[in-house]
Amino acid sequence: GELNAELRHAQQLHEIHRKRLDELITLGEEHKHWAELNKLIGARNGEAFRDFAQSITLQVLVEYANVWLNELTDRYSLACISEGDDKPPLQFAVEDNYQAKEVRPVTTLSGGESFIVSLALALGLADCAGVTLPIETLLLDEGFGTLDADSLQIVMEALGRLQERKGVQLGLISHVEALQKQIRARILVERVGPGRSRVRVSPEDDDDDDYA
C-alpha cells in the first residue's frame, strides 16, 4: 500500500512536471520574441530603434531606385548590405549582372556608372516621398563636368533609354561642349555685356533681339 501511494504521488509529480515543461516552452518562445525586439529597439538611447527604422527606409528606397536603374542600365542593381551579422543593413552596394551578380562596393563604379546610380537613387527618393504625379519632365544640373568622354557617352545613352521607355522629357543644364552637341534643341544664355545676357533658342530661333 505504501508503494502504491508513492507511485501515485510520483505520477502526480510527473504530470505537474509535464505541465510546467509545456509552460516553460511557451514562455521560451515568447521570450525569444521579446528578446528580438529588445535587440532591435531596446537600447535606452534609441540608437538601435533608429538604425532599425533607417534600414527599413533604405530597403524601400533601394526597391524604388532599382525600378529606375533597370530603365537606365541592364548591368547593375542595388542591394542593401550590413557591416555585421548582428547589425541592420544601413549601406548599399551594387550587384553586377555581367559578373554573376557579384556584390561590389559603389566606390568601384566609374564616373558615368556612379552618375547613373545616383540618378536612379534621386528618382527613387522622389517616389519614396509619396509623389503620386508621374515624372514628366526631368532637369539635370550637375555632374556632367566631372565625366570623361566615355562616361559622358554612357550617361547620354542611359538618359536616352529613360526618355524612350518612360516618355520623360529631359532638360540638361551644362556648359560641357561635348554634351551640348548631342542636344538637338538648346536654349543658350550668352553674355553680351556688363549685366546683360542674351537668351537664344538654337537652332530654331536666330533672332538676336531677345535679351534677359
Short mmCIF file of N, CA and C in Angstrom, two decimals, residues 37-153:
data_model
loop_
_atom_site.label_atom_id
_atom_site.label_comp_id
_atom_site.label_asym_id
_atom_site.label_seq_id
_atom_site.Cartn_x
_atom_site.Cartn_y
_atom_site.Cartn_z
N LEU A 37 12.93 41.85 -30.22
CA LEU A 37 12.52 43.25 -30.20
C LEU A 37 13.49 44.09 -29.37
N ASN A 38 13.92 43.53 -28.24
CA ASN A 38 14.86 44.26 -27.39
C ASN A 38 16.19 44.48 -28.12
N LYS A 39 16.58 43.48 -28.92
CA LYS A 39 17.82 43.60 -29.68
C LYS A 39 17.70 44.71 -30.71
N LEU A 40 16.51 44.86 -31.30
CA LEU A 40 16.32 45.84 -32.36
C LEU A 40 16.08 47.25 -31.83
N ILE A 41 15.25 47.37 -30.79
CA ILE A 41 14.83 48.72 -30.36
C ILE A 41 14.98 48.93 -28.86
N GLY A 42 15.69 48.04 -28.18
CA GLY A 42 15.69 48.12 -26.72
C GLY A 42 16.72 49.04 -26.11
N ALA A 43 17.65 49.61 -26.93
CA ALA A 43 18.65 50.49 -26.36
C ALA A 43 18.00 51.73 -25.77
N ARG A 44 18.48 52.13 -24.61
CA ARG A 44 17.84 53.25 -23.91
C ARG A 44 17.99 54.57 -24.66
N ASN A 45 19.10 54.74 -25.43
CA ASN A 45 19.29 55.99 -26.15
C ASN A 45 18.57 56.02 -27.49
N GLY A 46 17.85 54.95 -27.83
CA GLY A 46 17.09 54.92 -29.07
C GLY A 46 17.91 54.63 -30.31
N GLU A 47 19.22 54.39 -30.16
CA GLU A 47 20.08 54.18 -31.32
C GLU A 47 19.68 52.93 -32.10
N ALA A 48 19.38 51.84 -31.38
CA ALA A 48 19.03 50.60 -32.06
C ALA A 48 17.73 50.75 -32.86
N PHE A 49 16.75 51.43 -32.28
CA PHE A 49 15.49 51.64 -32.99
C PHE A 49 15.69 52.53 -34.20
N ARG A 50 16.53 53.56 -34.07
CA ARG A 50 16.81 54.46 -35.19
C ARG A 50 17.43 53.68 -36.35
N ASP A 51 18.43 52.84 -36.03
CA ASP A 51 19.08 52.05 -37.08
C ASP A 51 18.09 51.08 -37.73
N PHE A 52 17.22 50.50 -36.91
CA PHE A 52 16.22 49.56 -37.42
C PHE A 52 15.27 50.26 -38.39
N ALA A 53 14.78 51.45 -37.99
CA ALA A 53 13.86 52.20 -38.85
C ALA A 53 14.56 52.67 -40.13
N GLN A 54 15.81 53.10 -40.01
CA GLN A 54 16.54 53.55 -41.18
C GLN A 54 16.80 52.41 -42.15
N SER A 55 17.03 51.22 -41.64
CA SER A 55 17.27 50.08 -42.52
C SER A 55 16.03 49.75 -43.34
N ILE A 56 14.85 49.87 -42.72
CA ILE A 56 13.61 49.63 -43.47
C ILE A 56 13.43 50.69 -44.55
N THR A 57 13.68 51.95 -44.20
CA THR A 57 13.56 53.04 -45.17
C THR A 57 14.54 52.85 -46.32
N LEU A 58 15.76 52.42 -46.00
CA LEU A 58 16.77 52.21 -47.04
C LEU A 58 16.35 51.10 -47.99
N GLN A 59 15.79 50.03 -47.46
CA GLN A 59 15.34 48.93 -48.31
C GLN A 59 14.24 49.38 -49.26
N VAL A 60 13.32 50.21 -48.76
CA VAL A 60 12.25 50.73 -49.62
C VAL A 60 12.83 51.62 -50.71
N LEU A 61 13.79 52.49 -50.33
CA LEU A 61 14.43 53.37 -51.30
C LEU A 61 15.14 52.57 -52.39
N VAL A 62 15.85 51.52 -52.00
CA VAL A 62 16.58 50.70 -52.96
C VAL A 62 15.61 50.01 -53.93
N GLU A 63 14.46 49.56 -53.43
CA GLU A 63 13.48 48.93 -54.30
C GLU A 63 12.97 49.92 -55.36
N TYR A 64 12.66 51.14 -54.94
CA TYR A 64 12.21 52.15 -55.90
C TYR A 64 13.34 52.52 -56.87
N ALA A 65 14.55 52.67 -56.35
CA ALA A 65 15.68 53.06 -57.20
C ALA A 65 15.98 51.99 -58.24
N ASN A 66 15.83 50.72 -57.87
CA ASN A 66 16.11 49.64 -58.82
C ASN A 66 15.14 49.64 -60.00
N VAL A 67 13.91 50.11 -59.77
CA VAL A 67 12.96 50.21 -60.88
C VAL A 67 13.49 51.19 -61.92
N TRP A 68 14.00 52.33 -61.47
CA TRP A 68 14.57 53.32 -62.40
C TRP A 68 15.89 52.84 -62.96
N LEU A 69 16.71 52.22 -62.12
CA LEU A 69 18.02 51.76 -62.57
C LEU A 69 17.89 50.72 -63.68
N ASN A 70 16.84 49.92 -63.60
CA ASN A 70 16.59 48.92 -64.64
C ASN A 70 16.27 49.58 -65.99
N GLU A 71 15.73 50.80 -65.94
CA GLU A 71 15.45 51.53 -67.17
C GLU A 71 16.72 52.17 -67.73
N LEU A 72 17.70 52.44 -66.87
CA LEU A 72 18.91 53.13 -67.28
C LEU A 72 20.01 52.18 -67.74
N THR A 73 20.11 51.01 -67.11
CA THR A 73 21.15 50.06 -67.44
C THR A 73 20.71 48.66 -67.06
N ASP A 74 21.15 47.68 -67.84
CA ASP A 74 20.81 46.28 -67.52
C ASP A 74 21.94 45.60 -66.76
N ARG A 75 22.99 46.33 -66.42
CA ARG A 75 24.15 45.71 -65.78
C ARG A 75 24.04 45.68 -64.25
N TYR A 76 23.55 46.77 -63.66
CA TYR A 76 23.63 46.90 -62.21
C TYR A 76 22.25 46.94 -61.55
N SER A 77 22.23 46.49 -60.32
CA SER A 77 21.09 46.71 -59.43
C SER A 77 21.66 46.97 -58.04
N LEU A 78 20.89 47.62 -57.20
CA LEU A 78 21.35 47.98 -55.86
C LEU A 78 20.92 46.93 -54.84
N ALA A 79 21.72 46.76 -53.80
CA ALA A 79 21.42 45.80 -52.73
C ALA A 79 21.83 46.41 -51.41
N CYS A 80 21.04 46.17 -50.36
CA CYS A 80 21.37 46.64 -49.02
C CYS A 80 22.36 45.67 -48.38
N ILE A 81 23.35 46.20 -47.70
CA ILE A 81 24.34 45.36 -47.02
C ILE A 81 24.52 45.85 -45.59
N SER A 82 25.05 44.98 -44.75
CA SER A 82 25.26 45.28 -43.33
C SER A 82 26.74 45.18 -43.01
N GLU A 83 27.16 45.91 -41.97
CA GLU A 83 28.56 45.84 -41.53
C GLU A 83 28.83 44.60 -40.70
N GLY A 84 27.80 43.92 -40.23
CA GLY A 84 27.97 42.71 -39.43
C GLY A 84 26.69 41.92 -39.37
N ASP A 85 26.79 40.67 -38.95
CA ASP A 85 25.61 39.80 -38.90
C ASP A 85 24.57 40.30 -37.91
N ASP A 86 25.01 40.98 -36.85
CA ASP A 86 24.07 41.42 -35.82
C ASP A 86 23.63 42.87 -35.99
N LYS A 87 23.92 43.45 -37.17
CA LYS A 87 23.56 44.85 -37.40
C LYS A 87 22.62 44.95 -38.59
N PRO A 88 21.68 45.91 -38.55
CA PRO A 88 20.75 46.07 -39.69
C PRO A 88 21.49 46.62 -40.90
N PRO A 89 21.00 46.34 -42.10
CA PRO A 89 21.66 46.85 -43.32
C PRO A 89 21.45 48.35 -43.48
N LEU A 90 22.52 49.11 -43.35
CA LEU A 90 22.44 50.56 -43.45
C LEU A 90 23.30 51.11 -44.59
N GLN A 91 23.83 50.23 -45.42
CA GLN A 91 24.62 50.65 -46.57
C GLN A 91 24.11 49.92 -47.79
N PHE A 92 24.51 50.38 -48.96
CA PHE A 92 24.12 49.66 -50.16
C PHE A 92 25.34 49.46 -51.06
N ALA A 93 25.26 48.40 -51.83
CA ALA A 93 26.28 48.05 -52.80
C ALA A 93 25.59 47.79 -54.13
N VAL A 94 26.37 47.45 -55.14
CA VAL A 94 25.80 47.15 -56.45
C VAL A 94 26.01 45.68 -56.78
N GLU A 95 25.01 45.09 -57.39
CA GLU A 95 25.14 43.74 -57.93
C GLU A 95 25.44 43.85 -59.42
N ASP A 96 26.53 43.21 -59.82
CA ASP A 96 26.96 43.28 -61.22
C ASP A 96 26.36 42.09 -61.97
N ASN A 97 25.35 42.35 -62.78
CA ASN A 97 24.69 41.28 -63.52
C ASN A 97 25.58 40.70 -64.61
N TYR A 98 26.63 41.43 -65.01
CA TYR A 98 27.56 40.91 -66.01
C TYR A 98 28.61 39.99 -65.38
N GLN A 99 28.67 39.97 -64.05
CA GLN A 99 29.65 39.14 -63.32
C GLN A 99 28.96 38.22 -62.32
N ALA A 100 27.91 37.53 -62.78
CA ALA A 100 27.18 36.54 -61.96
C ALA A 100 26.67 37.16 -60.67
N LYS A 101 26.15 38.40 -60.78
CA LYS A 101 25.57 39.12 -59.64
C LYS A 101 26.56 39.29 -58.48
N GLU A 102 27.81 39.50 -58.83
CA GLU A 102 28.82 39.78 -57.80
C GLU A 102 28.49 41.10 -57.09
N VAL A 103 28.55 41.09 -55.77
CA VAL A 103 28.25 42.30 -54.99
C VAL A 103 29.53 43.13 -54.88
N ARG A 104 29.45 44.37 -55.33
CA ARG A 104 30.61 45.24 -55.35
C ARG A 104 30.32 46.54 -54.60
N PRO A 105 31.36 47.14 -53.99
CA PRO A 105 31.16 48.46 -53.38
C PRO A 105 30.87 49.49 -54.47
N VAL A 106 30.11 50.50 -54.13
CA VAL A 106 29.78 51.54 -55.11
C VAL A 106 31.02 52.33 -55.50
N THR A 107 32.06 52.27 -54.69
CA THR A 107 33.30 53.00 -54.99
C THR A 107 34.03 52.41 -56.18
N THR A 108 33.65 51.20 -56.61
CA THR A 108 34.31 50.58 -57.76
C THR A 108 33.68 50.99 -59.09
N LEU A 109 32.61 51.78 -59.04
CA LEU A 109 31.95 52.22 -60.27
C LEU A 109 32.73 53.33 -60.94
N SER A 110 32.62 53.41 -62.25
CA SER A 110 33.24 54.51 -62.98
C SER A 110 32.43 55.78 -62.78
N GLY A 111 32.95 56.88 -63.32
CA GLY A 111 32.25 58.15 -63.16
C GLY A 111 30.86 58.13 -63.77
N GLY A 112 30.76 57.58 -64.98
CA GLY A 112 29.45 57.51 -65.65
C GLY A 112 28.50 56.58 -64.93
N GLU A 113 29.01 55.43 -64.45
CA GLU A 113 28.17 54.48 -63.73
C GLU A 113 27.68 55.06 -62.41
N SER A 114 28.57 55.78 -61.71
CA SER A 114 28.17 56.43 -60.45
C SER A 114 27.08 57.47 -60.69
N PHE A 115 27.20 58.19 -61.80
CA PHE A 115 26.20 59.19 -62.15
C PHE A 115 24.84 58.53 -62.37
N ILE A 116 24.83 57.41 -63.09
CA ILE A 116 23.58 56.71 -63.37
C ILE A 116 22.95 56.18 -62.09
N VAL A 117 23.77 55.59 -61.20
CA VAL A 117 23.25 55.07 -59.93
C VAL A 117 22.70 56.22 -59.08
N SER A 118 23.42 57.34 -59.04
CA SER A 118 22.95 58.50 -58.27
C SER A 118 21.63 59.02 -58.82
N LEU A 119 21.50 59.04 -60.15
CA LEU A 119 20.26 59.49 -60.77
C LEU A 119 19.11 58.56 -60.39
N ALA A 120 19.35 57.24 -60.43
CA ALA A 120 18.32 56.27 -60.05
C ALA A 120 17.91 56.45 -58.59
N LEU A 121 18.87 56.72 -57.72
CA LEU A 121 18.56 56.94 -56.30
C LEU A 121 17.74 58.21 -56.12
N ALA A 122 18.08 59.26 -56.87
CA ALA A 122 17.32 60.51 -56.76
C ALA A 122 15.88 60.31 -57.21
N LEU A 123 15.70 59.58 -58.31
CA LEU A 123 14.34 59.31 -58.80
C LEU A 123 13.59 58.40 -57.83
N GLY A 124 14.30 57.42 -57.26
CA GLY A 124 13.68 56.56 -56.27
C GLY A 124 13.28 57.31 -55.02
N LEU A 125 14.11 58.27 -54.63
CA LEU A 125 13.79 59.09 -53.46
C LEU A 125 12.54 59.92 -53.69
N ALA A 126 12.37 60.41 -54.93
CA ALA A 126 11.16 61.16 -55.26
C ALA A 126 9.94 60.26 -55.14
N ASP A 127 10.07 59.00 -55.55
CA ASP A 127 8.95 58.06 -55.41
C ASP A 127 8.66 57.79 -53.94
N CYS A 128 9.71 57.69 -53.12
CA CYS A 128 9.52 57.44 -51.68
C CYS A 128 8.81 58.59 -51.00
N ALA A 129 8.96 59.78 -51.55
CA ALA A 129 8.36 60.96 -50.92
C ALA A 129 6.85 60.98 -51.04
N GLY A 130 6.30 60.00 -51.77
CA GLY A 130 4.86 59.91 -51.87
C GLY A 130 4.26 60.76 -52.96
N VAL A 131 5.10 61.17 -53.93
CA VAL A 131 4.58 61.96 -55.05
C VAL A 131 3.77 61.04 -55.95
N THR A 132 2.49 61.36 -56.13
CA THR A 132 1.62 60.50 -56.91
C THR A 132 1.58 60.90 -58.39
N LEU A 133 2.01 62.12 -58.69
CA LEU A 133 2.01 62.55 -60.09
C LEU A 133 3.19 61.91 -60.82
N PRO A 134 3.01 61.51 -62.06
CA PRO A 134 4.11 60.93 -62.81
C PRO A 134 5.18 61.97 -63.13
N ILE A 135 6.44 61.52 -63.20
CA ILE A 135 7.53 62.42 -63.55
C ILE A 135 7.54 62.58 -65.06
N GLU A 136 7.16 63.78 -65.54
CA GLU A 136 7.08 64.02 -66.97
C GLU A 136 8.27 64.82 -67.48
N THR A 137 8.85 65.65 -66.63
CA THR A 137 9.99 66.47 -67.02
C THR A 137 11.08 66.31 -65.97
N LEU A 138 12.30 66.12 -66.45
CA LEU A 138 13.43 65.91 -65.55
C LEU A 138 14.55 66.87 -65.93
N LEU A 139 14.96 67.73 -65.00
CA LEU A 139 16.04 68.68 -65.23
C LEU A 139 17.28 68.23 -64.46
N LEU A 140 18.39 68.12 -65.17
CA LEU A 140 19.65 67.70 -64.55
C LEU A 140 20.63 68.86 -64.64
N ASP A 141 21.20 69.23 -63.49
CA ASP A 141 22.00 70.45 -63.45
C ASP A 141 23.35 70.24 -62.76
N GLU A 142 23.87 69.02 -62.75
CA GLU A 142 25.16 68.84 -62.11
C GLU A 142 25.76 67.51 -62.53
N GLY A 143 27.08 67.43 -62.39
CA GLY A 143 27.77 66.16 -62.60
C GLY A 143 28.40 65.97 -63.97
N PHE A 144 27.91 66.68 -64.99
CA PHE A 144 28.41 66.42 -66.33
C PHE A 144 29.87 66.85 -66.50
N GLY A 145 30.25 67.91 -65.81
CA GLY A 145 31.61 68.41 -65.96
C GLY A 145 32.67 67.49 -65.39
N THR A 146 32.27 66.54 -64.54
CA THR A 146 33.24 65.62 -63.93
C THR A 146 33.41 64.35 -64.74
N LEU A 147 32.67 64.19 -65.83
CA LEU A 147 32.70 62.95 -66.61
C LEU A 147 33.69 63.05 -67.76
N ASP A 148 34.40 61.95 -67.99
CA ASP A 148 35.24 61.89 -69.18
C ASP A 148 34.36 61.55 -70.38
N ALA A 149 34.98 61.48 -71.56
CA ALA A 149 34.20 61.29 -72.79
C ALA A 149 33.44 59.97 -72.78
N ASP A 150 34.09 58.89 -72.34
CA ASP A 150 33.42 57.58 -72.32
C ASP A 150 32.27 57.57 -71.33
N SER A 151 32.50 58.14 -70.14
CA SER A 151 31.46 58.17 -69.12
C SER A 151 30.29 59.03 -69.58
N LEU A 152 30.60 60.14 -70.25
CA LEU A 152 29.54 61.01 -70.75
C LEU A 152 28.67 60.29 -71.77
N GLN A 153 29.29 59.46 -72.60
CA GLN A 153 28.53 58.71 -73.60
C GLN A 153 27.63 57.70 -72.92
#
